[in-house]
Short mmCIF file of C-alpha atoms in Angstrom, two decimals:
data_model
loop_
_atom_site.label_atom_id
_atom_site.label_comp_id
_atom_site.label_asym_id
_atom_site.label_seq_id
_atom_site.Cartn_x
_atom_site.Cartn_y
_atom_site.Cartn_z
CA MET Y 990 69.97 -73.09 28.29
CA ILE Y 991 70.18 -75.54 31.12
CA VAL Y 992 71.74 -78.95 30.63
CA VAL Y 993 71.34 -81.69 33.20
CA LEU Y 994 73.93 -84.46 33.27
CA LEU Y 995 71.84 -87.34 34.56
CA LYS Y 996 74.49 -89.45 36.22
CA SER Y 997 73.64 -92.38 38.37
CA PHE Y 998 77.19 -93.67 38.58
CA LEU Y 999 80.64 -93.30 37.11
CA THR Y 1000 81.12 -95.22 33.92
CA LEU Y 1001 84.36 -93.35 33.44
CA LEU Y 1002 85.95 -95.00 36.46
CA GLY Y 1003 84.19 -98.33 36.49
CA SER Y 1004 82.57 -97.75 39.85
CA CYS Y 1005 79.21 -97.65 38.10
CA SER Y 1006 77.03 -98.13 35.11
CA THR Y 1007 75.39 -95.80 32.69
CA LEU Y 1008 76.42 -93.12 30.27
CA HIS Y 1009 76.23 -89.52 31.39
CA VAL Y 1010 73.58 -87.96 29.20
CA GLY Y 1011 72.96 -84.29 28.56
CA LEU Y 1012 69.25 -83.42 28.75
CA LEU Y 1013 67.74 -80.10 27.69
CA VAL Y 1014 65.43 -78.62 30.27
CA GLY Y 1015 66.04 -74.96 29.54
CA LEU Y 1016 65.83 -72.47 26.74
CA ASN Y 1017 67.90 -70.71 24.06
CA HIS Y 1018 70.20 -72.90 21.93
CA VAL Y 1019 70.77 -76.49 22.89
CA MET Y 1020 74.29 -77.61 23.72
CA MET Y 1021 74.41 -81.28 24.62
CA VAL Y 1022 77.35 -82.13 26.82
CA ASP Y 1023 77.76 -85.89 26.96
CA ALA Y 1024 80.32 -86.84 29.58
CA PHE Y 1025 80.74 -90.26 28.00
CA ALA Y 1026 81.29 -89.13 24.41
CA PHE Y 1027 83.10 -85.96 25.56
CA THR Y 1028 81.46 -83.87 22.86
CA ALA Y 1029 79.72 -80.53 22.94
CA VAL Y 1030 77.47 -79.79 19.98
CA ARG Y 1031 74.73 -77.36 19.15
CA SER Y 1032 71.32 -78.59 18.10
CA THR Y 1033 69.67 -77.33 14.92
CA SER Y 1034 66.47 -76.86 16.92
CA ARG Y 1035 65.94 -73.64 18.83
CA TYR Y 1036 63.47 -72.95 21.60
CA ARG Y 1037 62.04 -69.71 22.85
CA CYS Y 1038 60.44 -69.29 26.22
CA ASN Y 1039 56.95 -67.78 26.46
CA VAL Y 1040 57.30 -65.82 29.69
CA GLY Y 1041 56.50 -62.30 30.70
CA SER Y 1042 58.85 -59.43 30.06
CA ASN Y 1043 58.92 -58.26 33.67
CA CYS Y 1044 61.93 -59.55 35.54
CA SER Y 1045 61.62 -60.00 39.29
CA ASN Y 1046 65.00 -61.65 39.90
CA ARG Y 1047 67.40 -59.52 37.87
CA CYS Y 1048 70.96 -60.63 38.62
CA SER Y 1049 72.55 -57.26 38.38
CA ALA Y 1050 73.81 -54.61 40.71
CA SER Y 1051 72.06 -51.89 38.67
CA SER Y 1052 69.20 -49.73 39.95
CA SER Y 1053 66.71 -51.67 37.79
CA SER Y 1054 67.03 -54.67 40.08
CA THR Y 1055 63.92 -55.39 42.15
CA ARG Y 1056 65.78 -57.69 44.55
CA THR Y 1057 68.57 -56.17 46.60
CA TYR Y 1058 71.66 -58.17 47.43
CA SER Y 1059 74.82 -57.13 49.18
CA SER Y 1060 76.84 -59.36 46.96
CA VAL Y 1061 79.54 -59.96 44.43
CA VAL Y 1062 78.36 -60.18 40.82
CA GLU Y 1063 80.39 -62.24 38.38
CA GLU Y 1064 79.95 -62.96 34.68
CA SER Y 1065 80.11 -66.39 33.07
CA ASP Y 1066 79.32 -68.07 29.77
CA ILE Y 1067 78.85 -71.54 31.27
CA CYS Y 1068 78.15 -72.23 34.93
CA ILE Y 1069 78.57 -75.87 36.04
CA ILE Y 1070 76.94 -77.00 39.28
CA GLY Y 1071 78.92 -79.87 40.75
CA GLY Y 1072 82.65 -80.54 40.85
CA GLY Y 1073 82.52 -84.32 40.63
CA ILE Y 1074 83.77 -86.40 37.71
CA SER Y 1075 80.88 -85.33 35.46
CA GLY Y 1076 81.25 -81.64 36.28
CA LEU Y 1077 85.02 -81.69 35.79
CA THR Y 1078 84.65 -83.57 32.52
CA ALA Y 1079 82.03 -81.10 31.30
CA ALA Y 1080 84.31 -78.17 32.19
CA ILE Y 1081 87.27 -79.65 30.32
CA THR Y 1082 85.08 -80.59 27.34
CA CYS Y 1083 83.58 -77.12 27.03
CA ALA Y 1084 86.90 -75.34 27.59
CA THR Y 1085 88.75 -77.55 25.10
CA GLN Y 1086 86.21 -77.49 22.30
CA LEU Y 1087 84.64 -74.06 22.62
CA LYS Y 1088 87.74 -72.03 23.47
CA GLN Y 1089 89.18 -73.02 20.11
CA THR Y 1090 86.61 -70.78 18.42
CA GLN Y 1091 85.69 -68.21 21.07
CA ASN Y 1092 86.83 -66.76 24.36
CA ILE Y 1093 84.50 -68.24 26.98
CA ASN Y 1094 84.35 -67.96 30.76
CA ILE Y 1095 83.53 -71.16 32.69
CA HIS Y 1096 82.68 -71.38 36.40
CA VAL Y 1097 82.33 -74.58 38.47
CA ILE Y 1098 80.44 -74.54 41.78
CA GLU Y 1099 81.31 -77.20 44.36
CA ALA Y 1100 79.75 -77.50 47.82
CA ASN Y 1101 82.79 -79.22 49.30
CA GLU Y 1102 86.34 -77.98 49.69
CA PHE Y 1103 87.62 -80.62 47.27
CA VAL Y 1104 86.76 -81.91 43.80
CA GLY Y 1105 85.67 -85.42 42.90
CA GLY Y 1106 82.37 -85.90 44.73
CA ARG Y 1107 82.29 -89.49 45.95
CA VAL Y 1108 85.69 -90.23 44.39
CA ARG Y 1109 87.91 -89.36 47.31
CA SER Y 1110 90.86 -90.67 49.33
CA THR Y 1111 92.15 -90.05 52.82
CA THR Y 1112 95.75 -90.53 53.98
CA THR Y 1113 96.20 -91.80 57.53
CA GLU Y 1114 98.80 -90.50 59.96
CA ASP Y 1115 100.99 -93.54 59.28
CA GLY Y 1116 100.84 -93.06 55.51
CA TYR Y 1117 98.13 -95.47 54.34
CA ILE Y 1118 95.90 -94.18 51.55
CA LEU Y 1119 92.24 -95.15 52.06
CA ASP Y 1120 89.74 -94.67 49.22
CA HIS Y 1121 86.20 -93.69 50.20
CA GLY Y 1122 84.01 -96.47 48.84
CA PHE Y 1123 85.08 -99.23 46.51
CA ALA Y 1124 86.39 -98.06 43.14
CA VAL Y 1125 88.89 -99.23 40.56
CA PHE Y 1126 90.27 -97.62 37.43
CA ILE Y 1127 89.47 -99.44 34.18
CA GLU Y 1128 92.22 -98.44 31.78
CA GLU Y 1129 90.53 -99.64 28.59
CA TYR Y 1130 87.69 -97.11 28.61
CA PRO Y 1131 88.22 -95.12 25.37
CA ASN Y 1132 87.40 -91.81 27.01
CA SER Y 1133 89.68 -92.44 29.96
CA LYS Y 1134 92.51 -92.89 27.48
CA ALA Y 1135 91.65 -89.59 25.85
CA LEU Y 1136 91.20 -87.65 29.08
CA PHE Y 1137 93.95 -88.85 31.41
CA ASP Y 1138 97.70 -89.03 31.41
CA TYR Y 1139 98.20 -92.55 32.74
CA GLU Y 1140 101.86 -91.92 33.51
CA ASP Y 1141 100.90 -89.03 35.77
CA LEU Y 1142 98.39 -91.22 37.62
CA LYS Y 1143 101.09 -93.89 38.15
CA LEU Y 1144 98.62 -96.73 37.81
CA LYS Y 1145 99.28 -99.98 39.66
CA GLN Y 1146 97.65 -102.91 37.88
CA PHE Y 1147 95.72 -105.87 39.26
CA ASP Y 1148 96.28 -109.35 37.88
CA PRO Y 1149 93.66 -110.48 35.32
CA GLY Y 1150 90.86 -112.59 36.78
CA ALA Y 1151 89.76 -112.71 40.40
CA ILE Y 1152 89.67 -114.78 43.57
CA ILE Y 1153 86.13 -115.85 44.47
CA VAL Y 1154 85.03 -116.67 48.01
CA ILE Y 1155 82.57 -119.58 47.61
CA ASN Y 1156 80.93 -122.15 49.85
CA ASP Y 1157 83.02 -125.19 50.59
CA SER Y 1158 82.13 -128.39 48.77
CA ASN Y 1159 80.52 -129.88 51.89
CA GLY Y 1160 77.59 -127.56 51.18
CA ASN Y 1161 76.73 -126.78 54.79
CA GLY Y 1162 77.26 -123.07 54.16
CA GLU Y 1163 79.42 -122.74 57.28
CA SER Y 1164 82.88 -122.91 55.66
CA VAL Y 1165 84.26 -121.27 52.54
CA GLN Y 1166 87.14 -121.67 50.11
CA LEU Y 1167 89.06 -119.30 47.85
CA ALA Y 1168 88.76 -120.17 44.14
CA ARG Y 1169 90.84 -118.55 41.42
CA VAL Y 1170 89.16 -117.39 38.19
CA ALA Y 1171 91.96 -116.87 35.66
CA ASP Y 1172 92.18 -115.41 32.15
CA PRO Y 1173 94.19 -117.97 30.12
CA LEU Y 1174 94.28 -115.64 27.09
CA ARG Y 1175 96.53 -113.21 28.95
CA GLN Y 1176 97.97 -115.70 31.44
CA PRO Y 1177 98.56 -118.97 29.54
CA SER Y 1178 100.24 -120.44 32.60
CA LYS Y 1179 96.89 -120.19 34.41
CA LEU Y 1180 95.05 -122.38 31.88
CA PHE Y 1181 94.61 -125.30 34.26
CA ASP Y 1182 93.50 -122.95 37.04
CA ALA Y 1183 90.80 -121.64 34.72
CA LEU Y 1184 89.62 -125.15 33.77
CA LEU Y 1185 89.71 -126.64 37.27
CA THR Y 1186 88.25 -123.76 39.27
CA PRO Y 1187 85.14 -124.81 41.24
CA VAL Y 1188 83.39 -121.56 40.30
CA GLY Y 1189 80.46 -122.46 38.06
CA THR Y 1190 80.33 -125.74 36.12
CA ILE Y 1191 82.30 -127.26 33.24
CA GLN Y 1192 79.45 -126.28 30.92
CA ASP Y 1193 79.69 -122.67 32.15
CA LYS Y 1194 83.36 -122.54 31.21
CA ILE Y 1195 82.49 -123.70 27.68
CA ARG Y 1196 79.71 -121.09 27.50
CA LEU Y 1197 82.24 -118.36 28.25
CA ILE Y 1198 83.94 -119.01 24.89
CA PRO Y 1199 81.24 -117.47 22.62
CA LEU Y 1200 80.93 -114.52 25.02
CA PHE Y 1201 84.68 -113.82 24.83
CA ILE Y 1202 84.66 -114.22 21.03
CA HIS Y 1203 81.75 -111.80 20.72
CA VAL Y 1204 83.32 -108.99 22.74
CA LYS Y 1205 86.88 -109.54 21.47
CA THR Y 1206 85.92 -109.46 17.76
CA ASN Y 1207 83.57 -106.46 17.87
CA SER Y 1208 84.37 -102.80 18.46
CA VAL Y 1209 82.55 -100.79 21.13
CA GLU Y 1210 80.61 -98.94 18.44
CA ARG Y 1211 79.55 -102.18 16.78
CA LEU Y 1212 78.43 -103.73 20.05
CA PHE Y 1213 76.06 -100.83 20.76
CA LEU Y 1214 74.93 -100.70 17.11
CA GLN Y 1215 74.04 -104.38 17.16
CA HIS Y 1216 71.94 -103.97 20.28
CA SER Y 1217 70.09 -100.89 19.04
CA SER Y 1218 69.20 -102.56 15.72
CA ASP Y 1219 68.36 -105.98 17.14
CA SER Y 1220 64.69 -105.93 18.14
CA GLN Y 1221 64.92 -109.49 19.48
CA HIS Y 1222 67.72 -108.47 21.83
CA GLN Y 1223 65.74 -105.47 23.09
CA ASN Y 1224 62.56 -107.47 23.65
CA GLN Y 1225 63.97 -110.74 24.96
CA TYR Y 1226 66.96 -109.56 26.99
CA GLN Y 1227 65.68 -106.52 28.81
CA ASN Y 1228 68.21 -106.82 31.62
CA THR Y 1229 71.55 -108.49 32.31
CA LEU Y 1230 70.05 -111.35 34.30
CA SER Y 1231 67.79 -112.43 31.43
CA LEU Y 1232 70.74 -112.12 29.01
CA LEU Y 1233 72.95 -114.40 31.10
CA GLN Y 1234 70.18 -116.95 31.65
CA ASN Y 1235 68.45 -117.04 28.27
CA LYS Y 1236 71.11 -116.18 25.70
CA TYR Y 1237 74.30 -117.59 27.21
CA LYS Y 1238 72.56 -120.28 29.33
CA PHE Y 1239 74.79 -119.79 32.36
CA SER Y 1240 73.82 -121.82 35.40
CA ASP Y 1241 72.46 -120.25 38.57
CA LYS Y 1242 75.67 -121.37 40.27
CA MET Y 1243 77.83 -119.38 37.83
CA ILE Y 1244 75.59 -116.35 38.04
CA GLN Y 1245 75.57 -116.39 41.84
CA GLU Y 1246 79.26 -117.08 42.34
CA PHE Y 1247 80.78 -114.88 39.64
CA PHE Y 1248 78.50 -112.54 37.69
CA THR Y 1249 76.50 -111.28 40.68
CA PRO Y 1250 79.41 -110.04 42.84
CA PHE Y 1251 81.36 -108.93 39.76
CA LEU Y 1252 78.63 -106.82 38.14
CA GLN Y 1253 76.97 -105.60 41.32
CA GLY Y 1254 80.35 -104.24 42.37
CA ILE Y 1255 80.28 -102.12 39.20
CA TYR Y 1256 76.62 -101.15 38.91
CA LEU Y 1257 75.67 -101.13 42.61
CA CYS Y 1258 72.27 -102.58 41.74
CA PRO Y 1259 70.81 -106.09 41.14
CA LEU Y 1260 71.36 -107.95 37.85
CA ASP Y 1261 67.68 -107.70 36.92
CA GLN Y 1262 67.93 -103.90 37.05
CA GLN Y 1263 71.10 -103.59 34.95
CA SER Y 1264 71.05 -102.75 31.24
CA SER Y 1265 71.79 -105.72 28.98
CA ASN Y 1266 73.05 -103.23 26.37
CA MET Y 1267 75.84 -102.20 28.72
CA PHE Y 1268 76.86 -105.74 29.68
CA HIS Y 1269 78.89 -106.52 26.56
CA PHE Y 1270 80.60 -103.13 26.71
CA VAL Y 1271 81.68 -103.58 30.34
CA PHE Y 1272 82.75 -107.18 29.76
CA LYS Y 1273 84.82 -106.07 26.76
CA MET Y 1274 86.58 -103.42 28.84
CA PHE Y 1275 87.66 -106.08 31.33
CA ALA Y 1276 88.50 -108.64 28.63
CA ASP Y 1277 90.65 -106.24 26.57
CA GLY Y 1278 92.19 -104.11 29.28
CA VAL Y 1279 93.40 -104.16 32.85
CA VAL Y 1280 92.08 -102.89 36.15
CA SER Y 1281 94.30 -100.69 38.27
CA LEU Y 1282 94.52 -98.14 41.07
CA PRO Y 1283 96.45 -94.85 41.06
CA GLU Y 1284 99.53 -94.91 43.27
CA ARG Y 1285 98.21 -91.98 45.30
CA GLY Y 1286 94.65 -93.29 45.56
CA MET Y 1287 91.49 -92.60 43.58
CA GLN Y 1288 91.60 -88.95 44.65
CA SER Y 1289 94.32 -88.61 42.02
CA VAL Y 1290 91.67 -88.99 39.31
CA PRO Y 1291 89.60 -85.85 40.08
CA ASN Y 1292 92.77 -83.98 41.09
CA HIS Y 1293 94.18 -84.72 37.63
CA LEU Y 1294 91.02 -83.35 35.99
CA TYR Y 1295 91.07 -80.30 38.26
CA ASP Y 1296 94.64 -79.49 37.23
CA ARG Y 1297 93.64 -79.77 33.55
CA ALA Y 1298 90.61 -77.56 34.05
CA THR Y 1299 92.48 -74.80 35.89
CA LYS Y 1300 95.16 -74.74 33.18
CA LEU Y 1301 92.33 -74.20 30.69
CA GLY Y 1302 91.16 -71.17 32.67
CA VAL Y 1303 88.16 -72.69 34.46
CA LYS Y 1304 87.29 -70.87 37.72
CA PHE Y 1305 86.18 -72.87 40.78
CA HIS Y 1306 83.95 -71.80 43.70
CA PHE Y 1307 84.57 -74.21 46.61
CA ASN Y 1308 82.47 -74.48 49.79
CA HIS Y 1309 79.50 -72.79 48.10
CA VAL Y 1310 75.96 -74.05 47.61
CA VAL Y 1311 73.43 -72.92 45.01
CA THR Y 1312 70.41 -71.31 46.68
CA ASP Y 1313 68.55 -69.89 43.68
CA LEU Y 1314 68.32 -70.25 39.89
CA SER Y 1315 66.61 -67.59 37.80
CA SER Y 1316 66.13 -66.86 34.11
CA HIS Y 1317 65.35 -63.67 32.24
CA GLU Y 1318 63.56 -63.14 28.96
CA ASN Y 1319 65.23 -59.73 28.65
CA GLU Y 1320 68.81 -60.93 28.72
CA ILE Y 1321 71.33 -59.04 30.80
CA GLU Y 1322 73.96 -57.34 28.71
CA ASN Y 1323 77.56 -57.15 29.75
CA ASN Y 1324 80.00 -54.51 28.54
CA ASP Y 1325 80.42 -56.65 25.47
CA LYS Y 1326 77.09 -56.26 23.65
CA ASN Y 1327 77.43 -59.72 22.13
CA GLN Y 1328 77.75 -61.36 25.54
CA LYS Y 1329 74.20 -61.60 26.90
CA ARG Y 1330 73.44 -63.40 30.13
CA SER Y 1331 70.15 -65.30 30.31
CA PHE Y 1332 70.40 -66.87 33.76
CA CYS Y 1333 71.41 -66.05 37.30
CA VAL Y 1334 72.91 -68.48 39.81
CA ALA Y 1335 72.92 -67.37 43.46
CA LEU Y 1336 75.55 -68.89 45.79
CA HIS Y 1337 76.11 -68.84 49.52
CA PRO Y 1338 79.05 -70.18 51.53
CA LYS Y 1339 78.27 -73.65 52.82
CA ASN Y 1340 76.60 -73.54 56.26
CA ASN Y 1341 76.46 -69.77 56.05
CA GLN Y 1342 73.28 -68.14 54.74
CA GLN Y 1343 74.17 -64.50 55.40
CA PRO Y 1344 72.90 -62.34 52.50
CA SER Y 1345 76.11 -60.31 52.63
CA LYS Y 1346 77.97 -63.43 51.52
CA THR Y 1347 75.93 -63.97 48.36
CA ILE Y 1348 77.68 -64.44 45.02
CA LEU Y 1349 75.59 -63.87 41.90
CA ILE Y 1350 76.77 -65.37 38.63
CA ASN Y 1351 75.19 -64.07 35.42
CA THR Y 1352 75.54 -66.81 32.84
CA LYS Y 1353 74.37 -67.81 29.38
CA SER Y 1354 74.18 -71.53 30.14
CA ILE Y 1355 73.94 -73.83 33.15
CA ILE Y 1356 75.11 -77.43 33.40
CA CYS Y 1357 73.74 -79.33 36.39
CA ALA Y 1358 76.26 -82.13 37.03
CA THR Y 1359 74.81 -83.53 40.24
CA GLU Y 1360 72.95 -86.65 41.26
CA SER Y 1361 69.45 -86.69 39.75
CA THR Y 1362 67.83 -86.23 43.17
CA GLN Y 1363 69.89 -83.10 43.78
CA ALA Y 1364 69.16 -81.86 40.26
CA LYS Y 1365 65.42 -82.17 40.94
CA LYS Y 1366 65.84 -80.21 44.16
CA LEU Y 1367 67.81 -77.46 42.41
CA LEU Y 1368 65.40 -77.09 39.53
CA SER Y 1369 62.44 -76.96 41.89
CA THR Y 1370 63.78 -73.52 42.86
CA PHE Y 1371 64.15 -72.45 39.24
CA ASN Y 1372 62.30 -69.19 38.64
CA HIS Y 1373 61.37 -67.63 35.31
CA ASP Y 1374 60.95 -63.88 35.30
CA ASN Y 1375 57.19 -63.60 35.11
CA LYS Y 1376 55.23 -61.82 37.80
CA SER Y 1377 51.89 -63.25 36.72
CA SER Y 1378 52.94 -66.86 36.58
CA SER Y 1379 55.67 -69.04 37.98
CA SER Y 1380 55.65 -71.40 35.02
CA SER Y 1381 56.62 -71.13 31.38
CA SER Y 1382 56.11 -72.97 28.14
CA CYS Y 1383 58.32 -73.50 25.13
CA HIS Y 1384 57.72 -73.57 21.40
CA ASP Y 1385 59.97 -74.86 18.66
CA ASP Y 1386 60.69 -73.00 15.44
CA ASN Y 1387 57.56 -74.46 13.84
CA GLY Y 1388 55.36 -73.14 16.61
CA ALA Y 1389 54.74 -76.54 18.19
CA HIS Y 1390 53.99 -76.39 21.90
CA SER Y 1391 56.20 -78.18 24.39
CA ASP Y 1392 55.74 -78.63 28.12
CA ASN Y 1393 59.28 -79.86 28.66
CA VAL Y 1394 60.24 -76.73 30.56
CA ASP Y 1395 58.70 -75.22 33.66
CA SER Y 1396 59.88 -73.52 36.80
CA GLY Y 1397 59.55 -76.69 38.86
CA GLY Y 1398 61.57 -78.93 36.60
CA LYS Y 1399 58.55 -80.95 35.44
CA LEU Y 1400 60.62 -83.03 33.07
CA LEU Y 1401 62.98 -84.19 35.82
CA LYS Y 1402 60.07 -84.99 38.12
CA THR Y 1403 58.83 -87.60 35.65
CA LEU Y 1404 62.12 -89.51 35.80
CA LYS Y 1405 62.31 -92.33 38.31
CA ASP Y 1406 65.27 -92.50 40.64
CA GLN Y 1407 67.52 -95.36 39.60
CA PRO Y 1408 67.93 -98.13 42.17
CA GLN Y 1409 71.30 -98.20 43.85
CA TYR Y 1410 72.77 -100.05 46.78
CA LYS Y 1411 74.32 -98.06 49.56
CA VAL Y 1412 78.03 -98.71 49.44
CA GLY Y 1413 80.90 -98.13 51.78
CA CYS Y 1414 84.47 -99.29 52.27
CA MET Y 1415 85.66 -100.89 55.51
CA TYR Y 1416 89.34 -101.05 56.41
CA TYR Y 1417 90.82 -103.24 59.11
CA ALA Y 1418 94.22 -104.30 60.41
CA PHE Y 1419 95.60 -107.35 62.14
CA GLN Y 1420 98.93 -108.65 63.31
CA GLY Y 1421 100.64 -110.98 60.86
CA GLU Y 1422 101.17 -111.45 57.14
CA ALA Y 1423 98.44 -110.74 54.60
CA PRO Y 1424 96.72 -114.02 53.64
CA ILE Y 1425 96.74 -113.06 49.94
CA GLN Y 1426 99.88 -111.51 48.49
CA ASP Y 1427 98.83 -111.24 44.84
CA PRO Y 1428 97.39 -107.96 43.49
CA VAL Y 1429 94.02 -109.44 42.60
CA LEU Y 1430 90.35 -108.56 43.07
CA ILE Y 1431 88.43 -110.70 45.55
CA LEU Y 1432 84.68 -111.28 45.08
CA ASN Y 1433 82.15 -112.73 47.50
CA GLY Y 1434 80.26 -115.52 45.71
CA GLU Y 1435 78.85 -117.31 48.75
CA HIS Y 1436 75.42 -118.98 48.56
CA THR Y 1437 73.68 -117.64 51.65
CA PRO Y 1438 70.07 -116.65 52.39
CA SER Y 1439 69.48 -112.94 52.00
CA ARG Y 1440 68.80 -112.56 55.72
CA LYS Y 1441 72.26 -114.00 56.50
CA ARG Y 1442 74.15 -112.51 53.59
CA LYS Y 1443 77.43 -110.95 54.59
CA PRO Y 1444 77.90 -107.26 53.76
CA ILE Y 1445 81.16 -107.63 51.85
CA ASN Y 1446 80.74 -107.80 48.07
CA ASN Y 1447 84.31 -107.42 46.86
#
């Protein structure tokens, strides 16, 4: 089987939005690996692939191979493409849950020399730790609690609330002021700050009360259950912007000054393209928990997962790129007759395409834990072993035909790329004392025309 973890962002860390979802685009048994639920289960449905019996891409060093490689051949039960947060989570999930019942061999392929993907930090010569891109660690995420040792990360917490940069009251758009948005439930001494802040209107502050009550009195499971069973919610509030405007009646001023910079810093896309189902979940995470940063930078997060994975016996291939994926109807047998390999993954060292450097991994299952655009590119090279045709079809146990699988990744091609802002992190220095001493998030809520909008969001 092949599982694709369609990840647009990193819900786990709070630097983005959606759940990581396992999607079957392969054959054999189905094992859904959901990086959000951290479960690995087998489906009761089984698929068989209707391809020819002749194999043109046999991943084996035997004389029956029709393609000759000067290469190293390795055996694996699960091969994970991508060593970012999703790939590391999938490796730990599979190793933890499946190794309890069987001895499995897991390989992770990463094109870079480090794990974490976009979650990375650099230390300067004078000792400053600079994270690549804006990211914070949301401690309340249930799966973060289950996956990480917070003491090992040495988390440093931000104060609840935020400081908002807004236009000055003169309204000419040329000068700004810093306004504090406080959480009086956790900081009672900040009650007057919360009431008197110029962010939004007095009515907006009153409208926050039912929102806080809703997320504080409902569990995460109940919040999602309510949305899935509420047809009015699904039809009327199709995105976060419509939810804020039509259900909670927040003013445009409140949406522009607070919700836009706050949520776009998490989702990296406009409010009208964010899921309203996810809004209450994210708001609950901030209302119930705290936001923090690891003492050694965000790189500590993937490093922590890497340490866990290696202790569980997961093998990593760094600085290697996948150049070919192949499947075989006649499964390759290892010395252990019960361990059959259905797929082959061909690797080359990054920036080095010499055939002598090829690594071939025979594997029973593949998990593609990359960005969806990269997953499409990888699966476009996917070859079934059929000399007469490059495509294949699948049937379920009842004989029903399915076109969900083909050598070009037809299913992935039908999925639209999710909109996402380009994001970076700019660091600067100046002589003198920092203008803000408190450990607090700062959001840009200025009212400016789009053509003059400043690039800093938070």
